[in-house]
mmCIF file of C-alpha atoms in Angstrom:
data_model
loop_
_atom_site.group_PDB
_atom_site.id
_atom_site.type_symbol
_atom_site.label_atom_id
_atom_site.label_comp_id
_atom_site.label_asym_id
_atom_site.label_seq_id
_atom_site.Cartn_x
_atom_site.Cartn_y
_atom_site.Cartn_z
ATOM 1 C CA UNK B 6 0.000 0.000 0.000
ATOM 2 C CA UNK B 7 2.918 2.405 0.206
ATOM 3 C CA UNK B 8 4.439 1.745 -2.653
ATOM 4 C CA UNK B 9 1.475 2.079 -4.544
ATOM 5 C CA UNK B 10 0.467 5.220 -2.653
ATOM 6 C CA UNK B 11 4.215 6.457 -3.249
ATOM 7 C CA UNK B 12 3.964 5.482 -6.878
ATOM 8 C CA UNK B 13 0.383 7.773 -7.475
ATOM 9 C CA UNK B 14 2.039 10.702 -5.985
ATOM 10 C CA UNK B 15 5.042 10.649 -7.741
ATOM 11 C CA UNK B 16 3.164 10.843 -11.201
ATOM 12 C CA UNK B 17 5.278 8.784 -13.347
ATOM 13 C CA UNK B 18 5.676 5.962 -10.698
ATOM 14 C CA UNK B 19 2.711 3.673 -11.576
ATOM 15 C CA UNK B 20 4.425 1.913 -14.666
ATOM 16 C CA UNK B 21 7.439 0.888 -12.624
ATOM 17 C CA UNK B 22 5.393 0.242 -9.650
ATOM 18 C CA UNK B 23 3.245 -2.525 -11.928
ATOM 19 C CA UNK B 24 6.334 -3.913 -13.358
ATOM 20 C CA UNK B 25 7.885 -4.612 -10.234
ATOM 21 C CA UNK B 26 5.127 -6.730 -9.030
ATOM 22 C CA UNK B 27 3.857 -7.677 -11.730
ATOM 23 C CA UNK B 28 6.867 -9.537 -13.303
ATOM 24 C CA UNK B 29 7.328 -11.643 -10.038
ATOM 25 C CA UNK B 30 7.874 -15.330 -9.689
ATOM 26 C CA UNK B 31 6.538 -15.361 -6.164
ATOM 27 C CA UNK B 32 4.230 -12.842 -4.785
ATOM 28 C CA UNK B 33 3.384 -13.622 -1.248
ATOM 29 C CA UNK B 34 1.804 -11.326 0.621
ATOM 30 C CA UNK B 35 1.361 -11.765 5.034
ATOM 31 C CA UNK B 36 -2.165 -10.119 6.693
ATOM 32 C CA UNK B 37 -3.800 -9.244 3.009
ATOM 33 C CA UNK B 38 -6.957 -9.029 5.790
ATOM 34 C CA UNK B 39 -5.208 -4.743 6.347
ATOM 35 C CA UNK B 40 -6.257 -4.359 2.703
ATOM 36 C CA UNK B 41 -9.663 -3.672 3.884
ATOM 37 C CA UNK B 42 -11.250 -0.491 3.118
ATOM 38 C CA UNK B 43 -8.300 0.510 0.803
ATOM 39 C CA UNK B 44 -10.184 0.479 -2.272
ATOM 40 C CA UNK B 45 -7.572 1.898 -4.648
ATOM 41 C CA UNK B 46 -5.045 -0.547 -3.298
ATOM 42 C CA UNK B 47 -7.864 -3.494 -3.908
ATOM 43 C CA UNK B 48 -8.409 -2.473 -7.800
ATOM 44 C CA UNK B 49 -4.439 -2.810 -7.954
ATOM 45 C CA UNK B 50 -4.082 -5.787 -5.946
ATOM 46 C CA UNK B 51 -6.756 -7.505 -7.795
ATOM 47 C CA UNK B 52 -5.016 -6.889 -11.359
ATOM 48 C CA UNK B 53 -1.853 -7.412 -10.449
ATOM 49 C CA UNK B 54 -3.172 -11.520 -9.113
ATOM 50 C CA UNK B 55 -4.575 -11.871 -12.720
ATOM 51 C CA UNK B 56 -1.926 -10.548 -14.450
ATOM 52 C CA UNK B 57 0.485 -13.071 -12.501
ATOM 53 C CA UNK B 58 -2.273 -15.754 -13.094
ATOM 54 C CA UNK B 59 -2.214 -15.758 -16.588
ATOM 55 C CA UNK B 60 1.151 -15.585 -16.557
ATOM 56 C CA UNK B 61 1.701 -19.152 -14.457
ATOM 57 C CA UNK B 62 2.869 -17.337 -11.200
ATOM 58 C CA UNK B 63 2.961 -18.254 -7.774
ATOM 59 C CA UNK B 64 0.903 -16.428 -5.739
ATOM 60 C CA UNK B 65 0.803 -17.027 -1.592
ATOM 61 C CA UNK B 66 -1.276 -14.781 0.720
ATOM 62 C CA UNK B 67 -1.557 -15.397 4.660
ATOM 63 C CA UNK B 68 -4.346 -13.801 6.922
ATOM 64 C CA UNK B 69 -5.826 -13.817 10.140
ATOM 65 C CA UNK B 70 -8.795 -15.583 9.159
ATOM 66 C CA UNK B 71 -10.193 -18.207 6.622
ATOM 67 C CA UNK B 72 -11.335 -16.220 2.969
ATOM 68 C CA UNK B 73 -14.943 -16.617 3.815
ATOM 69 C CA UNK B 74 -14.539 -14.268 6.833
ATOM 70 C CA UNK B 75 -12.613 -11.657 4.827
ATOM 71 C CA UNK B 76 -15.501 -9.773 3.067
ATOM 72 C CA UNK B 77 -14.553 -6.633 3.723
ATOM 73 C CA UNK B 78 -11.690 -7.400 0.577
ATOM 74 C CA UNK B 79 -14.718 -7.482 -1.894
ATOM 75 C CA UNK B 80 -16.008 -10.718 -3.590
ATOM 76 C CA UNK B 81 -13.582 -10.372 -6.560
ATOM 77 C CA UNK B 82 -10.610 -10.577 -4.392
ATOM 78 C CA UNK B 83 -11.942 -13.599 -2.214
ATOM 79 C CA UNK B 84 -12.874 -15.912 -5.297
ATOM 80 C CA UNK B 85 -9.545 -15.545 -6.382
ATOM 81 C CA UNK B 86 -8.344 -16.689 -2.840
ATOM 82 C CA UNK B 87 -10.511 -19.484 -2.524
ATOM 83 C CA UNK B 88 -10.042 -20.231 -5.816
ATOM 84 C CA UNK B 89 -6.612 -21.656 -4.715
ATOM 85 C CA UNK B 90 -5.414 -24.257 -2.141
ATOM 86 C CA UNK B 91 -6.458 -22.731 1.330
ATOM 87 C CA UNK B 92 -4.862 -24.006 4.185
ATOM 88 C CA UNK B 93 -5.497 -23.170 7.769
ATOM 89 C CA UNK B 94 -2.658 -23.257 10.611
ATOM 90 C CA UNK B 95 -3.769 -24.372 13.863
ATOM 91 C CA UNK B 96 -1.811 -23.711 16.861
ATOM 92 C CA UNK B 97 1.586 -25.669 16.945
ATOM 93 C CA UNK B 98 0.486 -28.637 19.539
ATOM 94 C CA UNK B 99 2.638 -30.131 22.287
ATOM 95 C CA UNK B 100 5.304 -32.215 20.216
ATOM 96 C CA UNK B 101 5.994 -29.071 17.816
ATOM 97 C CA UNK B 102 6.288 -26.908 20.731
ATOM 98 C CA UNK B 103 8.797 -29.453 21.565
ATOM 99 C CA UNK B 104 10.455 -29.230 18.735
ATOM 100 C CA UNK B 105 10.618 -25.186 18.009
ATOM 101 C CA UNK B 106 12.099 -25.734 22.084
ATOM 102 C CA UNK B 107 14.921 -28.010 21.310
ATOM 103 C CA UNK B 108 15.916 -25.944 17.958
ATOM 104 C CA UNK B 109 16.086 -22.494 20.235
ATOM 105 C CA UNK B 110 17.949 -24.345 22.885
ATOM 106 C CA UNK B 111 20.470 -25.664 20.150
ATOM 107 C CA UNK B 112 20.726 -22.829 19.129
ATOM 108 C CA UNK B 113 21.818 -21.037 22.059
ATOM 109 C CA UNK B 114 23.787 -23.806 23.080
ATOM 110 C CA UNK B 115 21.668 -23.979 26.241
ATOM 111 C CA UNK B 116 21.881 -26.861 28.186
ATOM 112 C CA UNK B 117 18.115 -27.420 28.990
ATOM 113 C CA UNK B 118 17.628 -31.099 30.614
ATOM 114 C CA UNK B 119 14.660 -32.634 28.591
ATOM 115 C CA UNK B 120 12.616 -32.841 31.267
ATOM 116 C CA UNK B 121 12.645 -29.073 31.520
ATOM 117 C CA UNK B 122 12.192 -28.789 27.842
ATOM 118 C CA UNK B 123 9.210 -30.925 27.911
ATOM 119 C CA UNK B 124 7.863 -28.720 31.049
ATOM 120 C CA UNK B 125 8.185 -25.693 29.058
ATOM 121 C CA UNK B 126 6.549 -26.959 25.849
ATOM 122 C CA UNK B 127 3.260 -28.345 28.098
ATOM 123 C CA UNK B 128 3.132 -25.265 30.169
ATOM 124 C CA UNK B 129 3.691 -22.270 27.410
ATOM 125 C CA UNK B 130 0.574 -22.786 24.800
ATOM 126 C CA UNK B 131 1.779 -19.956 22.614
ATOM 127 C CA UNK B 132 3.323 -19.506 19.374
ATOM 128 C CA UNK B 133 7.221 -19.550 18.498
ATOM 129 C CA UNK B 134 7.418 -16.041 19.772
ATOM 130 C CA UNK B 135 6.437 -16.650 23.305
ATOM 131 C CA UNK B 136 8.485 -19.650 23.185
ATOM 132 C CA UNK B 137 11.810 -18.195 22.023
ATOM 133 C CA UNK B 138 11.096 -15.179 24.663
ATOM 134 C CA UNK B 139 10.848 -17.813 27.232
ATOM 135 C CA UNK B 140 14.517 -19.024 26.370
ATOM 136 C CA UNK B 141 15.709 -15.786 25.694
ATOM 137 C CA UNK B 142 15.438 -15.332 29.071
ATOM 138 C CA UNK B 143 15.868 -18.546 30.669
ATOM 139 C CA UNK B 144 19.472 -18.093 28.955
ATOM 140 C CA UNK B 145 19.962 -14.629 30.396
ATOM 141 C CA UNK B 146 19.123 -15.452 34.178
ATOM 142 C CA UNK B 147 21.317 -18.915 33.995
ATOM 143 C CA UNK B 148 24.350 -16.469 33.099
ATOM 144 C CA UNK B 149 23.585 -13.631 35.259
ATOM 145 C CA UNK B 150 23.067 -15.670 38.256
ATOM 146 C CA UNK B 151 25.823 -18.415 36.829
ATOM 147 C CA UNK B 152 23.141 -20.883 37.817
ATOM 148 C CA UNK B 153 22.057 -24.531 36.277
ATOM 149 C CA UNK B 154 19.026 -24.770 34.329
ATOM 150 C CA UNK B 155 16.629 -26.969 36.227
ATOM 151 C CA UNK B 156 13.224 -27.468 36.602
ATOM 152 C CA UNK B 157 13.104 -25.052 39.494
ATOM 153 C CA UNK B 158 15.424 -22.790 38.582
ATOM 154 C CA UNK B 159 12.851 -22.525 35.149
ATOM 155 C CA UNK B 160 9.264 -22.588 37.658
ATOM 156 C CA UNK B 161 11.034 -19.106 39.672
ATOM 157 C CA UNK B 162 12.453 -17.781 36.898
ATOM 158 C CA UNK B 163 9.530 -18.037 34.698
ATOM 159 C CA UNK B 164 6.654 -17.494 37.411
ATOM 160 C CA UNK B 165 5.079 -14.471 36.329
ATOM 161 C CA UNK B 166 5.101 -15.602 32.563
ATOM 162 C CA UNK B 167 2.808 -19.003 33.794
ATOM 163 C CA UNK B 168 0.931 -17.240 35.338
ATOM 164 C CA UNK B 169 -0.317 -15.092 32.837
ATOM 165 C CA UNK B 170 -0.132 -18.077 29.612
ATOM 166 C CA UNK B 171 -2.697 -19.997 32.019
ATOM 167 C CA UNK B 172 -5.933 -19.865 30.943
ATOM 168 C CA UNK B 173 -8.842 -19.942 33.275
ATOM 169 C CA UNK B 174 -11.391 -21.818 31.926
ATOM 170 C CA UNK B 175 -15.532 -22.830 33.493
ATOM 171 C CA UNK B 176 -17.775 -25.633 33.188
ATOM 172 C CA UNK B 177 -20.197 -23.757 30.887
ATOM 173 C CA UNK B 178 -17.132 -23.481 28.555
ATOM 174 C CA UNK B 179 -15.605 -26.832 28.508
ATOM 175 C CA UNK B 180 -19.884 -27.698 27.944
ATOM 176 C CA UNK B 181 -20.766 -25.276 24.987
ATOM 177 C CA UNK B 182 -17.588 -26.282 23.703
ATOM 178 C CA UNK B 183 -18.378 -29.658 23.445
ATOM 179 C CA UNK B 184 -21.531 -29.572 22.459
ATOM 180 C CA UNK B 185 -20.526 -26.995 19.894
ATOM 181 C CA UNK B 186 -18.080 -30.036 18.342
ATOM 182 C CA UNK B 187 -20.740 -32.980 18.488
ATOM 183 C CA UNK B 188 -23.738 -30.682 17.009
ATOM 184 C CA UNK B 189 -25.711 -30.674 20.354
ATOM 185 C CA UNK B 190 -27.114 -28.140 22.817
ATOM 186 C CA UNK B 191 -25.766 -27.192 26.223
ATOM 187 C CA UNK B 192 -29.310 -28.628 27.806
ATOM 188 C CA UNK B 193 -28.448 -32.345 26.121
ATOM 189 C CA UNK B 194 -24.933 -32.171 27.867
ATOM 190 C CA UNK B 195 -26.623 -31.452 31.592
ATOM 191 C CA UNK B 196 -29.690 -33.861 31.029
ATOM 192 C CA UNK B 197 -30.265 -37.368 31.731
ATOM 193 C CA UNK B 198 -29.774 -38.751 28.314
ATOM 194 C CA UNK B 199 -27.713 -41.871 28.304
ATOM 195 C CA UNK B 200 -27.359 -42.230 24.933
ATOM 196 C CA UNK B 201 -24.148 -42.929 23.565
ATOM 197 C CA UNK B 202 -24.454 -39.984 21.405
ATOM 198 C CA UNK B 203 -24.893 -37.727 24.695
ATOM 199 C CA UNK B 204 -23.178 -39.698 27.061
ATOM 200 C CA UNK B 205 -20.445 -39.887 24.765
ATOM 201 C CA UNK B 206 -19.609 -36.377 24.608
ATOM 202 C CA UNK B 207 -20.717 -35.593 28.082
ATOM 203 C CA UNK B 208 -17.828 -37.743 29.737
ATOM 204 C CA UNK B 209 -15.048 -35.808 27.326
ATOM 205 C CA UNK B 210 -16.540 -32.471 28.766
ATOM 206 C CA UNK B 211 -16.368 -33.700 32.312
ATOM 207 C CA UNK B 212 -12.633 -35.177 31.398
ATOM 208 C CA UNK B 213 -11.633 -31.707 30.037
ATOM 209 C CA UNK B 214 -13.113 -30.026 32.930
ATOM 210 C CA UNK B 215 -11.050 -32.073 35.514
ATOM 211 C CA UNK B 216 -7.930 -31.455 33.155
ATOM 212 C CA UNK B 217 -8.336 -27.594 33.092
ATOM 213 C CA UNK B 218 -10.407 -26.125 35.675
ATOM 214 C CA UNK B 219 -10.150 -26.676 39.526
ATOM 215 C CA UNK B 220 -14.076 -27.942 40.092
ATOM 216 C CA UNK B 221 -14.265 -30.615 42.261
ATOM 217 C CA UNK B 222 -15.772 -33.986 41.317
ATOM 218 C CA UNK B 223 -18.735 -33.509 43.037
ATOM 219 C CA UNK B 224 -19.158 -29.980 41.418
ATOM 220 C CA UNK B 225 -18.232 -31.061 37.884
ATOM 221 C CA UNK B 226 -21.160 -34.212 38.489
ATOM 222 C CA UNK B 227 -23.526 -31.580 40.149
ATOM 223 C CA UNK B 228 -23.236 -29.478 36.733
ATOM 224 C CA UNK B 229 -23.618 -31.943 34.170
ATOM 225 C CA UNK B 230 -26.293 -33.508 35.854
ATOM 226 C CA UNK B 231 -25.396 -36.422 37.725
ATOM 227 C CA UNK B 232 -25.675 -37.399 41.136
ATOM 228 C CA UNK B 233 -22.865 -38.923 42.459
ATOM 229 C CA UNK B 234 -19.189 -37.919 41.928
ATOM 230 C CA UNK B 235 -18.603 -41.026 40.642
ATOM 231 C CA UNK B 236 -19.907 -40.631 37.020
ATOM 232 C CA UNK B 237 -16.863 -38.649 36.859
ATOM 233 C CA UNK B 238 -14.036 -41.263 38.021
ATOM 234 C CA UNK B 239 -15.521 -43.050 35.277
ATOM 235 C CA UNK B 240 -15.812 -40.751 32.710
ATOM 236 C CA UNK B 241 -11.912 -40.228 33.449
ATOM 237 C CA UNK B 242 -11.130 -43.887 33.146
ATOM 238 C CA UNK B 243 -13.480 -44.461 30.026
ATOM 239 C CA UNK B 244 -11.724 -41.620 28.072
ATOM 240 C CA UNK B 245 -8.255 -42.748 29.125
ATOM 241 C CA UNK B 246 -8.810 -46.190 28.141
ATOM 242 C CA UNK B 247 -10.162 -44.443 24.771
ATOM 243 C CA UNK B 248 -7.271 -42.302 24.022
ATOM 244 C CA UNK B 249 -5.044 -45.320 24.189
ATOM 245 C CA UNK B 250 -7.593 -47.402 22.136
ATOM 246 C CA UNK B 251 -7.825 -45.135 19.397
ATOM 247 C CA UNK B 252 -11.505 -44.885 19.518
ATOM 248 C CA UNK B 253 -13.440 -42.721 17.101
ATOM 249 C CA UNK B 254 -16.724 -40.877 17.577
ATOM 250 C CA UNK B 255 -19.081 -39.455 14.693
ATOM 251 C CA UNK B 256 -19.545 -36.528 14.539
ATOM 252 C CA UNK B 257 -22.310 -34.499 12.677
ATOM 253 C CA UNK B 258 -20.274 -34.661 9.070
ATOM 254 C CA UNK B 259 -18.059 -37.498 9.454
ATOM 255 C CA UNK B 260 -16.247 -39.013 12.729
ATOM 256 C CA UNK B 261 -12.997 -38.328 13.983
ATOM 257 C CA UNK B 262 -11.011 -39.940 16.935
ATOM 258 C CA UNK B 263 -11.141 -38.712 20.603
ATOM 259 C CA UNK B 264 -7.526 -37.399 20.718
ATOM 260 C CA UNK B 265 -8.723 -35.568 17.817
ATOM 261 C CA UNK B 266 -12.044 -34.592 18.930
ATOM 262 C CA UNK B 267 -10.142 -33.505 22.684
ATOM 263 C CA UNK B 268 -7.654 -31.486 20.266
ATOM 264 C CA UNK B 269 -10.500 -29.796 18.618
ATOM 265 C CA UNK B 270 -12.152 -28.455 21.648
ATOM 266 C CA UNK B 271 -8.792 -27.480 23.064
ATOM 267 C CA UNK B 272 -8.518 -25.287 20.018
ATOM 268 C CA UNK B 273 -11.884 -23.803 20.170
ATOM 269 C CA UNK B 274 -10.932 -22.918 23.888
ATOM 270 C CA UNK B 275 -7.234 -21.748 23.083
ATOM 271 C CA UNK B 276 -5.707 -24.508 25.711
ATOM 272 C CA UNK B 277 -4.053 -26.390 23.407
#
């Protein structure tokens, strides 16, 4: 957009302007979703992806959001983005934290014990950023203090940035969340229906809710109607045995398994 803005007010500009991106190999372009409301910027954006079309070009652009939600680009702009291969990016999970944690501390030529490694990447659910800040300064207290990275060397030195990565998360949550996934109301989850396609879902909401909120059993039982405590032990031990099973469950379009399902609602939630 400055460029092009640059290239209008310098009068003879526009030609080299086009030229430059519109003899490209590779035009890839990060949050096209700021292109909103810049109409002149649009109209040129717009020509310049058919001009590189015809030609057999490469064209890559990366928003915030999926191309349906991105109306305020105009309709022209969005069938040519769906008219590609869309891919979404969901939140790097547990072993790619990992991963991203062992490459930083590599890099650094920190030595971080896997076990601490492996306490980082379940505790910090945020993107490389927030990871390689978390090292930055892991690596920066360990020389300043001329201390040995441990796990509680990394739980004091790291304290305040826990705290505030930890997501608080309720019952109604964990529910609508759940229900949300399995193409049921909130009501179904808290009634007395025991059948498997209520029950089902009902015992991954109450194993969620042990995993990520502090309810107690009797609580958790109290709000998804049951009446003894119980109902949850089981639910715990019936989704455990799952997970290791493999076990699918269908869902409204299709079925998926329970990791899967448990990964989707973790999403939804931001807790994985």
């Amino acid at each position: 957009t400055t460029h092009f803005v640059e290239a209008i007010k310098g009068g003879t500009g526009l030609p080299s302007f086009r030229r430059k991106y519109r003899e490209l190999d590779l035009l890839l372009i990060d949050d096209v979703q700021f292109f909103a409301g810049k109409q002149s910027t649009l109209v040129e954006v717009l020509y310049t992806i058919d001009t590189l079309l015809r030609e057999g070009r490469q064209l890559i652009f990366a928003a915030d959001r999926p191309p349906s939600e991105l109306r305020p680009l105009g309709p022209e702009i969005i069938t040519r983005l769906t008219g590609g291969l869309v891919c979404g990016i969901q939140a790097a999970d547990y072993a790619t934290r990992l991963s991203i944690l062992r490459g930083l501390a590599g890099k650094k030529s920190l030595p971080v014990p896997e076990e601490v490694l492996a306490y980082l990447a379940a505790q910090l659910p945020g993107d490389a950023r927030q990871l390689a800040g978390a090292m930055h300064r892991l690596a920066a207290a360990a020389y300043a203090y001329e201390a040995t990275i441990n796990l509680e060397f990394v739980q004091h030195t790291l304290a305040d940035l826990m705290q505030a990565t930890r997501r608080a998360v309720r019952l109604p949550e964990i529910a609508g969340a759940v229900a949300n996934l399995f193409g049921l109301e909130t009501e179904q989850m808290q009634s007395g229906g025991k059948s498997p396609a209520v029950s089902h879902p009902r015992m991954l909401a109450m194993w969620l809710a042990r995993k990520y909120t502090r309810s107690a059993y009797s609580e958790i039982s109290r709000y998804f109607g049951r009446k003894s405590h119980s109902t949850v032990l089981s639910a715990e031990d019936k989704v455990g045995e799952w997970l290791a099973s493999g076990k699918t469950l269908p869902l409204p379009h299709g079925q998926c398994t329970v990791e899967e399902a448990l990964r989707r609602v973790e999403a939804q939630l931001r807790l994985g």
